[in-house]
Short mmCIF file of C-alpha atoms and ligand atoms in Angstrom, two decimals:
data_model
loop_
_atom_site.label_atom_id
_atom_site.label_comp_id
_atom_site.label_asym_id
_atom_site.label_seq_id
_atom_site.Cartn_x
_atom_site.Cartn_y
_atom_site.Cartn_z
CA UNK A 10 15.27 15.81 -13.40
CA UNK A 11 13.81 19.40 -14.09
CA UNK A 12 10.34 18.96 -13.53
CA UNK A 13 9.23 20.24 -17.15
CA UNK A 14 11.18 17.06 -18.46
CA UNK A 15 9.70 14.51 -16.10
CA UNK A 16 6.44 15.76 -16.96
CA UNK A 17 7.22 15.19 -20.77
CA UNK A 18 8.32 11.68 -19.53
CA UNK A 19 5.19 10.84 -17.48
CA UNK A 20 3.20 12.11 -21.09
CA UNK A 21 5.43 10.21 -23.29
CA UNK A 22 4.48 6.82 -20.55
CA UNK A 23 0.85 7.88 -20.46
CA UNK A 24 0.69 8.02 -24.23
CA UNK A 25 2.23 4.55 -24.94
CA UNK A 26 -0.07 2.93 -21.99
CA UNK A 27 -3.32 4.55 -24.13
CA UNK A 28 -2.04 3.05 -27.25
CA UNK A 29 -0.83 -0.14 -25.75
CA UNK A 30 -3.09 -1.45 -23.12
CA UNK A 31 -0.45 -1.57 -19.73
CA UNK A 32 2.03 1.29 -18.59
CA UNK A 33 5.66 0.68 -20.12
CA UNK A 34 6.96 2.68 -16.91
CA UNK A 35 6.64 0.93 -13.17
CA UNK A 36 5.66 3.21 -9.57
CA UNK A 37 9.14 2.84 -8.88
CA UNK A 38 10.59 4.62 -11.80
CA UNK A 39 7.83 7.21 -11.91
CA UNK A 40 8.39 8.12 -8.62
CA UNK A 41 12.57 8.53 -9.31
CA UNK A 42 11.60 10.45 -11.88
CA UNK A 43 11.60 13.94 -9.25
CA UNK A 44 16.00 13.44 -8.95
CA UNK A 45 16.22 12.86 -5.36
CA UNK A 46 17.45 9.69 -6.80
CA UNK A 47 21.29 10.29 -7.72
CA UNK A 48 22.43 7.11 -8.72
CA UNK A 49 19.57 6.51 -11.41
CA UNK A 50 20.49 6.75 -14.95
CA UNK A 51 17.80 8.59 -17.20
CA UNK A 52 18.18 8.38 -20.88
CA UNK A 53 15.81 10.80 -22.98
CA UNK A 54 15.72 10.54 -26.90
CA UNK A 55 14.64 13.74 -29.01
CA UNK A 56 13.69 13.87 -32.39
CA UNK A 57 15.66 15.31 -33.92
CA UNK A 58 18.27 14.44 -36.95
CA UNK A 59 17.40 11.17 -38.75
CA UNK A 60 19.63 8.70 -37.14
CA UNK A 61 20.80 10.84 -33.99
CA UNK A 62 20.16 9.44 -30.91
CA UNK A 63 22.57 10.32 -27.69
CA UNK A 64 22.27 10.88 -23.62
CA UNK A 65 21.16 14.59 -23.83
CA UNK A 66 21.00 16.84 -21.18
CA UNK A 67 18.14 16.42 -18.72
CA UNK A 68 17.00 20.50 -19.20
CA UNK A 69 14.96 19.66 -22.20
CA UNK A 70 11.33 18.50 -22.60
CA UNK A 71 11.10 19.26 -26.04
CA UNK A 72 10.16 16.81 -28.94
CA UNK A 73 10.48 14.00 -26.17
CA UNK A 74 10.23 10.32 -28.17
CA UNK A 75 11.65 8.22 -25.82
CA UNK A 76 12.83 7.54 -22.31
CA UNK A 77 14.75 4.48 -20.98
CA UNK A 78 15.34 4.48 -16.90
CA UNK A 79 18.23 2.13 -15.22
CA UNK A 80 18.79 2.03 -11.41
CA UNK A 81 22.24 1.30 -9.49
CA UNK A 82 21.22 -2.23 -9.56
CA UNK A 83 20.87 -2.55 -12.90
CA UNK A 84 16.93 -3.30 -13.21
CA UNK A 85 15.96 -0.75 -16.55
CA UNK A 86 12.22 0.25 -18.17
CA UNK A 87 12.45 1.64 -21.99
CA UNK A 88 9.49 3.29 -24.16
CA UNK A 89 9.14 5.16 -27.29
CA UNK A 90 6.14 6.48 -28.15
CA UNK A 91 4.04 4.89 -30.48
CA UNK A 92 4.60 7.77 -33.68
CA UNK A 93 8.65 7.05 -33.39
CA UNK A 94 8.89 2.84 -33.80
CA UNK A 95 10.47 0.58 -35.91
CA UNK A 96 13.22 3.42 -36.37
CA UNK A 97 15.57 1.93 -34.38
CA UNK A 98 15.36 3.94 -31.28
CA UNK A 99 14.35 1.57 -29.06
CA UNK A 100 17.55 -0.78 -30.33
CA UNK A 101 19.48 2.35 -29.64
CA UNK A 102 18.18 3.20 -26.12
CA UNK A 103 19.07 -0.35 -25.21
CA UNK A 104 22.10 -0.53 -26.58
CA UNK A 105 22.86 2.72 -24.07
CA UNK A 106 21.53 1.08 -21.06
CA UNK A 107 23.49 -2.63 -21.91
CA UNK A 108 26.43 0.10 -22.25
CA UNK A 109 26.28 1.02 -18.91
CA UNK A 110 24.86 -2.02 -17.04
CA UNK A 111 26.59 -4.93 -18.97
CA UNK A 112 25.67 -7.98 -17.18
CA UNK A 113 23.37 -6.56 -14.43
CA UNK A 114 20.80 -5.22 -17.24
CA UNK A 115 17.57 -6.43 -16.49
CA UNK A 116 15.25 -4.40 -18.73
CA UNK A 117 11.44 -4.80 -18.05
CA UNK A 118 8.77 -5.72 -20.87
CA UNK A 119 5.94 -5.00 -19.31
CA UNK A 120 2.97 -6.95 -20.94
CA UNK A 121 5.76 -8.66 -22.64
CA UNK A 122 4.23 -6.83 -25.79
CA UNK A 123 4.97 -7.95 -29.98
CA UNK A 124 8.52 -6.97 -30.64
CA UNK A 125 10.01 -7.24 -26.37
CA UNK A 126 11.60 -10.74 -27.54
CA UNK A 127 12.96 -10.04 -30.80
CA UNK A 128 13.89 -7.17 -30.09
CA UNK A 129 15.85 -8.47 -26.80
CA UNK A 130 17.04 -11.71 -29.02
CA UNK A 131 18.45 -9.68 -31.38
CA UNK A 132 20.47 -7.96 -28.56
CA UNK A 133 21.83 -10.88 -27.00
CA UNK A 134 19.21 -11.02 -24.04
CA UNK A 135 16.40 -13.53 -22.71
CA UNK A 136 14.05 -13.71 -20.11
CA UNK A 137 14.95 -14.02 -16.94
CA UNK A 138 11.86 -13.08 -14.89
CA UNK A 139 8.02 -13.75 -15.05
CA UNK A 140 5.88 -11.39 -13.33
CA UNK A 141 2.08 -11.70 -13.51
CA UNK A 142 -0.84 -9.56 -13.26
CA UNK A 143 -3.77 -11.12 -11.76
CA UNK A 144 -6.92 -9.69 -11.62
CA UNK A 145 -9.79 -10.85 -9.46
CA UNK A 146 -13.47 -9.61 -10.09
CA UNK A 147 -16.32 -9.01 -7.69
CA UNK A 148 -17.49 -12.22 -5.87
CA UNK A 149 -18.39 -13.23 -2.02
CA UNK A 150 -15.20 -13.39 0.36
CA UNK A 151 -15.46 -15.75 3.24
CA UNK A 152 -14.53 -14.23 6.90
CA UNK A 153 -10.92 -14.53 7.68
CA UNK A 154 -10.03 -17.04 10.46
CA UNK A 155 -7.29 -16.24 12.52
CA UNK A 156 -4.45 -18.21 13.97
CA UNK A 157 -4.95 -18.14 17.75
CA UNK A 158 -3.16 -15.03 19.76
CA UNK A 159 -3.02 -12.31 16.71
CA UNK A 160 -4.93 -9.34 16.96
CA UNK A 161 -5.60 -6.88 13.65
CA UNK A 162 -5.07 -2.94 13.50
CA UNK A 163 -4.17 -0.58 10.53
CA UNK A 164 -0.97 0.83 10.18
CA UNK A 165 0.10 4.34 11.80
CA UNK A 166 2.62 6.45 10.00
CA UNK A 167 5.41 7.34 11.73
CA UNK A 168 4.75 4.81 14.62
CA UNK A 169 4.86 1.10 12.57
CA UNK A 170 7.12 2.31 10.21
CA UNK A 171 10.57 0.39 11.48
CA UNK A 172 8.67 -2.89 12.92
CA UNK A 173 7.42 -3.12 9.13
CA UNK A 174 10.66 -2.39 7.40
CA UNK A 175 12.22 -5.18 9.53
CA UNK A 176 8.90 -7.87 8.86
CA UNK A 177 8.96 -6.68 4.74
CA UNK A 178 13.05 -7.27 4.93
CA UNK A 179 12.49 -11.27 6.33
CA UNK A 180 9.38 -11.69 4.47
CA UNK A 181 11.03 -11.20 1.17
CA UNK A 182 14.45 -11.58 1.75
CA UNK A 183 14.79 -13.68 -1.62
CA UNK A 184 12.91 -10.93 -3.44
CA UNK A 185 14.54 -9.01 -6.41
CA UNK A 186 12.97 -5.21 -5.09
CA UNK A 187 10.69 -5.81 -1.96
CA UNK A 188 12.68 -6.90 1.11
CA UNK A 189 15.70 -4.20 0.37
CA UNK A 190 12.77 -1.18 1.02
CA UNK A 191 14.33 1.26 2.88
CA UNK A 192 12.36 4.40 5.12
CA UNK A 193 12.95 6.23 1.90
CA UNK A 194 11.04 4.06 -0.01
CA UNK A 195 8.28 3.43 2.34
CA UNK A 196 8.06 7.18 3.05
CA UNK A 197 8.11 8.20 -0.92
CA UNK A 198 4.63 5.86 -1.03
CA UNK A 199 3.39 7.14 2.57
CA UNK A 200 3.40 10.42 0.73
CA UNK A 201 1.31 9.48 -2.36
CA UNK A 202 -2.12 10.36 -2.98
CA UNK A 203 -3.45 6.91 -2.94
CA UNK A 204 -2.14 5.73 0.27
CA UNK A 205 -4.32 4.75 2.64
CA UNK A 206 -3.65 3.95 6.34
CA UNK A 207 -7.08 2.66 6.51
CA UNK A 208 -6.26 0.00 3.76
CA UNK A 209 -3.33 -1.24 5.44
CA UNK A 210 -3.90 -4.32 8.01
CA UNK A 211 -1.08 -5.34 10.44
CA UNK A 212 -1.45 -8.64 12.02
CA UNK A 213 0.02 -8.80 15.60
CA UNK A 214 0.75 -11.74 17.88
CA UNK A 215 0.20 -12.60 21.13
CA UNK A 216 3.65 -11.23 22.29
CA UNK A 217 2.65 -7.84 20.52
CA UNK A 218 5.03 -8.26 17.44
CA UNK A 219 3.78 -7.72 13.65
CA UNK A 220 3.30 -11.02 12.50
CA UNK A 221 2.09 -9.99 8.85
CA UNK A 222 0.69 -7.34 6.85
CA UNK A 223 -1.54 -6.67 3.50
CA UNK A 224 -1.32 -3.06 2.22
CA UNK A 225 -3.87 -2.37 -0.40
CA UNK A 226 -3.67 -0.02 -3.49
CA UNK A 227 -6.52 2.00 -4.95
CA UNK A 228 -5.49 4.29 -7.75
CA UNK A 229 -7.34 4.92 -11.06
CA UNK A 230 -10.76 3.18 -9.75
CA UNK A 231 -9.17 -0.08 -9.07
CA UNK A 232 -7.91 -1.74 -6.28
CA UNK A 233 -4.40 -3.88 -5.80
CA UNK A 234 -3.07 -5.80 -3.43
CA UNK A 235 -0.50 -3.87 -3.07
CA UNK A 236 2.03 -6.46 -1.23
CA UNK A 237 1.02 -9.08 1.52
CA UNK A 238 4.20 -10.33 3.81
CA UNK A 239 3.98 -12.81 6.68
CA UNK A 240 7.24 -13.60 8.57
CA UNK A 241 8.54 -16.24 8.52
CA UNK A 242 8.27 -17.73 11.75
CA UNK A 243 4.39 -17.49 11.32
CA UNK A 244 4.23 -18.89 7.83
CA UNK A 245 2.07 -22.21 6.73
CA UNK A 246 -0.63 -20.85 9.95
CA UNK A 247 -3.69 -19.76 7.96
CA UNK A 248 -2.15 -15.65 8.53
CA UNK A 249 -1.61 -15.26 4.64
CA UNK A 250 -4.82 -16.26 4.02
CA UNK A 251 -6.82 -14.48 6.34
CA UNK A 252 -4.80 -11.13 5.66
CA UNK A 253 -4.99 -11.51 1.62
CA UNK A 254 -9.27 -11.99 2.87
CA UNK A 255 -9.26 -8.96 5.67
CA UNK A 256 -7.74 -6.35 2.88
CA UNK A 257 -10.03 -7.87 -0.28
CA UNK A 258 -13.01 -7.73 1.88
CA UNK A 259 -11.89 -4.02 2.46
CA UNK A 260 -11.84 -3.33 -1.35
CA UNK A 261 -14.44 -4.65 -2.29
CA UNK A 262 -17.22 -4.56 0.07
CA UNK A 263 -16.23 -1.70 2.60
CA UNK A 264 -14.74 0.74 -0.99
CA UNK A 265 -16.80 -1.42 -2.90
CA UNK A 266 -14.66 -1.82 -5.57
CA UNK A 267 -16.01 -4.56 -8.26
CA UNK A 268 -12.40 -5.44 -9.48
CA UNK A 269 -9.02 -6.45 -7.69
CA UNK A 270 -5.51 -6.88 -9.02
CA UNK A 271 -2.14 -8.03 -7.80
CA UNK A 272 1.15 -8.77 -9.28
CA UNK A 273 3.13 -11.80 -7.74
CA UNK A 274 6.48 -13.37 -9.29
CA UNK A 275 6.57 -17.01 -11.53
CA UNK A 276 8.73 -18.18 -8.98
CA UNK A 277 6.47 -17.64 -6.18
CA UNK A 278 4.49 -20.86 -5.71
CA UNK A 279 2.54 -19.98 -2.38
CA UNK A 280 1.69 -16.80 -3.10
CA UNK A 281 0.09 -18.08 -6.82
CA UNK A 282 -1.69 -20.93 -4.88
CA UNK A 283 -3.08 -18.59 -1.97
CA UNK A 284 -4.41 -16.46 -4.73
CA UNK A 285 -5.65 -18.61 -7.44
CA UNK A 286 -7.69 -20.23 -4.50
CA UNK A 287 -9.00 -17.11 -3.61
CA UNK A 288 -10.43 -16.59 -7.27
CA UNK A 289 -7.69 -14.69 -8.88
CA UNK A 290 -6.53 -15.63 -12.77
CA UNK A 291 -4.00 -14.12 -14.80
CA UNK A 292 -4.28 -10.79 -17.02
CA UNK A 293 -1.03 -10.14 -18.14
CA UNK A 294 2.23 -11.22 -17.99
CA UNK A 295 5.79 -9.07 -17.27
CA UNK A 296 8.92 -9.95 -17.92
CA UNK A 297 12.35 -9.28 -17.65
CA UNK A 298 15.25 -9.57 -20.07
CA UNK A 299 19.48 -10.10 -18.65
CA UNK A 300 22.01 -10.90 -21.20
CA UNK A 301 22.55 -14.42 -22.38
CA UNK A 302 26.00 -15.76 -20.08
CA UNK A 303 27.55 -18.97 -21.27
CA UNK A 304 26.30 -20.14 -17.27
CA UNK A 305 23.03 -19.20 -17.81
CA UNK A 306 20.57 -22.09 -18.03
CA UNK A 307 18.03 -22.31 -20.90
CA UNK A 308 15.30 -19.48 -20.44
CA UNK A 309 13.04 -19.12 -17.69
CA UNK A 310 10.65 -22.41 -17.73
CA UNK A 311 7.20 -21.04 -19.12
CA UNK A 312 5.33 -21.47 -15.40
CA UNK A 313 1.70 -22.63 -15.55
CA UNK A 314 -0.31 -19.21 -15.43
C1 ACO B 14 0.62 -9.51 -4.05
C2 ACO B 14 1.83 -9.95 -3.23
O1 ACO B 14 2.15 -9.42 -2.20
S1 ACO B 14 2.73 -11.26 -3.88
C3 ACO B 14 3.91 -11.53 -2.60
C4 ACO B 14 3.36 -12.38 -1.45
N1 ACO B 14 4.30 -12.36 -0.33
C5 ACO B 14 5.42 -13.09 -0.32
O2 ACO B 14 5.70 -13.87 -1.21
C6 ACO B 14 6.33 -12.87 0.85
C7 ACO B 14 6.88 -14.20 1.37
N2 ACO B 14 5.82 -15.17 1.62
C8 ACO B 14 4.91 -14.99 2.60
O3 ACO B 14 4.88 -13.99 3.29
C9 ACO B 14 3.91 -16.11 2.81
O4 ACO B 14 4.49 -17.33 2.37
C10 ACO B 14 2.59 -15.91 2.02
C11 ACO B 14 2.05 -14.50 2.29
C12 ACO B 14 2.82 -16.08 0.52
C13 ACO B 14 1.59 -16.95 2.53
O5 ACO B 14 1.42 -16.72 3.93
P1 ACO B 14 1.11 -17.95 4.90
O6 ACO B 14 0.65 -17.39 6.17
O7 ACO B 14 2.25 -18.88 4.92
O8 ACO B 14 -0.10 -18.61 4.10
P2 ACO B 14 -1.26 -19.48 4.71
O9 ACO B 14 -0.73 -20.38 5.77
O10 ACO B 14 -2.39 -18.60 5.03
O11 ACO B 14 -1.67 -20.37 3.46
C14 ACO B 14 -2.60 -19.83 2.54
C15 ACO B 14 -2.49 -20.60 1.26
O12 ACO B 14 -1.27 -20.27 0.60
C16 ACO B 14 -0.77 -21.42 -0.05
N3 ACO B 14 0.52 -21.76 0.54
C17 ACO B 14 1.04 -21.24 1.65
N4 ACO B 14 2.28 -21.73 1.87
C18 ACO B 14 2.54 -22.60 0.84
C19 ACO B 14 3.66 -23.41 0.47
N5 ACO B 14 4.77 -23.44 1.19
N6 ACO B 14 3.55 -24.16 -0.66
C20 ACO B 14 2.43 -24.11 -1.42
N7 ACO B 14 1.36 -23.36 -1.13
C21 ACO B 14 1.41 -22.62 0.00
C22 ACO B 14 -1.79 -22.54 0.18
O13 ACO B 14 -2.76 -22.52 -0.84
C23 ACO B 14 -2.43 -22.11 1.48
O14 ACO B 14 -3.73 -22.58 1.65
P3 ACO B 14 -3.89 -24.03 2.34
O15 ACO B 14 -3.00 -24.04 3.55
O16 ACO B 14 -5.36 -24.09 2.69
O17 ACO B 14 -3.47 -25.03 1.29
N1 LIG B 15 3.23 -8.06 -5.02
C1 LIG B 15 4.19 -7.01 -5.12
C2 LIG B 15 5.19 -7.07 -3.98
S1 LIG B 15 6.18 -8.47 -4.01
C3 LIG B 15 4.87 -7.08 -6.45
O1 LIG B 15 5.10 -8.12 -7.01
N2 LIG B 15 5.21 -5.88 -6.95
C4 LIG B 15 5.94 -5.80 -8.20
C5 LIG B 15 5.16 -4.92 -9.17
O2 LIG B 15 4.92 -3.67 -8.54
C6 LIG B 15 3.84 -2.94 -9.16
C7 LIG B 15 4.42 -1.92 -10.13
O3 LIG B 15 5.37 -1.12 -9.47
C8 LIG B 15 3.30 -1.06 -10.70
O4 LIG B 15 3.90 -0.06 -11.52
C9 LIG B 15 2.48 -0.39 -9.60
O5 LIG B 15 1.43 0.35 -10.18
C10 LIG B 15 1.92 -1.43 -8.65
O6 LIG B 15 1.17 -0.82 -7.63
C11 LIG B 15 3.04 -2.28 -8.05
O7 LIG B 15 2.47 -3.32 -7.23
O8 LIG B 15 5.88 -4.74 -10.37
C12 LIG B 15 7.21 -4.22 -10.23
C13 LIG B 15 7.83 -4.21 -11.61
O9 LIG B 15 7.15 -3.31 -12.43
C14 LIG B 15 8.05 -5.07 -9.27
O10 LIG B 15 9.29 -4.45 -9.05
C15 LIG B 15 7.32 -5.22 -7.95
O11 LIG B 15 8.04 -6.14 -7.09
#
């Protein structure tokens, strides 16, 4: 993508976040937005002629109203800036992606704002995925405790890359995005501004192996955390815990940051306990939306936030 037009794109996603409180585009797709990423689809709508609305070239950045994003796996983000709705564009720009993805269209409404359901009823599509924002605000952390044997260093580019792909890959093997990261992916985020080697704890056992992780976020005065993996043959020890505690205790009282956030799937029952225990509560919610199949059950059960 021309980097004129992915400007106009990161504009057109920075104006509809202003207007509507949370960012209708995710890291992944703003980072695909440079086109080292061939098998992406990018759909850009112009205004232009009352009614028009088709794929146009990437070249232009002009008069830019909305964007919709679909990757080879069929996982899709859509906005139109706020001036341009309720003219059908955003019907049309998901008509285009449903086009092309069929089935395997699972188009994000993030903040699952007024309109994301009808307008994904009236397409044929229901939710399929709960994602929630937590958000955790300045209050004492105990000390970690350790399980016996595992020592605690920061990551080193270049040198824990590989032993970190492999723990992510087993940690979330049942996980839509996270456990298929590839050295591209890690290496597009080792490359961003906010990362932080400091801010990213490796747990290692007694036999010298990475045992876990927590890699913290801080962008825009906040800090995330970012993911937190333990594998799984040193699950259910106390090493979530203590990792989640080592990189909010970073955060907060080495950056001294007064709020924390995280995002962690419906599904994911430990992970919600481990953090509503540590004082986290939900924000927002994000979901996803895949066409209604005669096999698919009724939508996803509303999960206790
Ligand atoms: C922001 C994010 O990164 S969200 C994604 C989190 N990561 C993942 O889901 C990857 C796969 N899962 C894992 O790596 C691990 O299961 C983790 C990180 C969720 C937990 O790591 P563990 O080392 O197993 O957790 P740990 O033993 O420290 O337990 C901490 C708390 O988590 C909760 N918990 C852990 N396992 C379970 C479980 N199977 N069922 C219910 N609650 C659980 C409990 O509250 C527990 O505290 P308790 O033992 O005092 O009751
Ligand atoms: N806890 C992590 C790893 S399992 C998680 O659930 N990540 C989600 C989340 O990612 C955030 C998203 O990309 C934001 O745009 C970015 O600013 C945050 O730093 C990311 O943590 O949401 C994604 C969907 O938007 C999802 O694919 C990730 O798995």
């Amino acid at each position: 993508m021309p980097p004129a037009t992915a400007a106009a794109v990161t504009e057109l996603a920075r104006t509809a976040a202003h207007s509507d409180g949370v960012n209708p585009l995710d890291e992944r797709t703003l980072l695909h937005l440079d086109g080292e990423h061939p098998g992406d689809l990018h759909v850009l709508a112009y205004d232009g002629e009352p009614g028009t609305l088709e794929p146009t070239g990437l070249q232009s950045a002009r008069n830019l109203i909305g964007y919709a994003a679909l990757t080879p796996e069929g996982s899709a983000e859509l906005v139109v800036t706020p001036d341009f709705r309720r003219q059908g564009t955003g019907t049309a720009l998901l008509r285009i992606l449903l086009d092309h993805a069929g089935s395997r269209l699972a188009v994000w409404a993030h903040g699952r704002l007024p309109g994301a359901d009808e307008l994904a009823a009236r397409l044929g599509l229901e939710v399929s995925r709960e994602l929630y924002f937590l958000r955790r605000t300045r209050a004492d952390l105990p000390k970690p405790t350790w399980p016996e044997g595992i020592t605690v260093r920061t990551f080193v580019p270049g040198q824990d890359d590989a032993a970190w792909l492999k723990v992510n890959s087993q940690a979330f093997a049942t996980h839509p995005e996270q456990g298929a990261w590839t050295q591209s992916d890690l290496t597009d985020r080792l490359h961003q501004p906010w990362f932080d080697p400091e801010g990213f704890f490796l747990a290692i056992d007694a036999e010298g192996n990475l045992a876990g992780y927590h890699w913290t976020k801080i962008e825009d005065g906040g800090g995330e955390v970012y993911v937190v993996g333990v594998s799984p043959n040193h699950q259910g020890a106390g090493l979530g815990k203590a990792l989640t505690l080592q990189g909010l205790i970073y955060l907060q009282d080495t950056r001294g940051l007064d709020t924390i956030t995280l995002y962690v799937d419906g599904t994911n029952t430990p992970a919600r306990r481990l953090y509503t225990n540590l004082g986290f509560t939900t924000a927002a919610q994000h979901v996803q939306y895949t066409p209604v199949t005669d096999a698919t059950p009724n939508s996803v059960a509303h999960s206790a936030s």
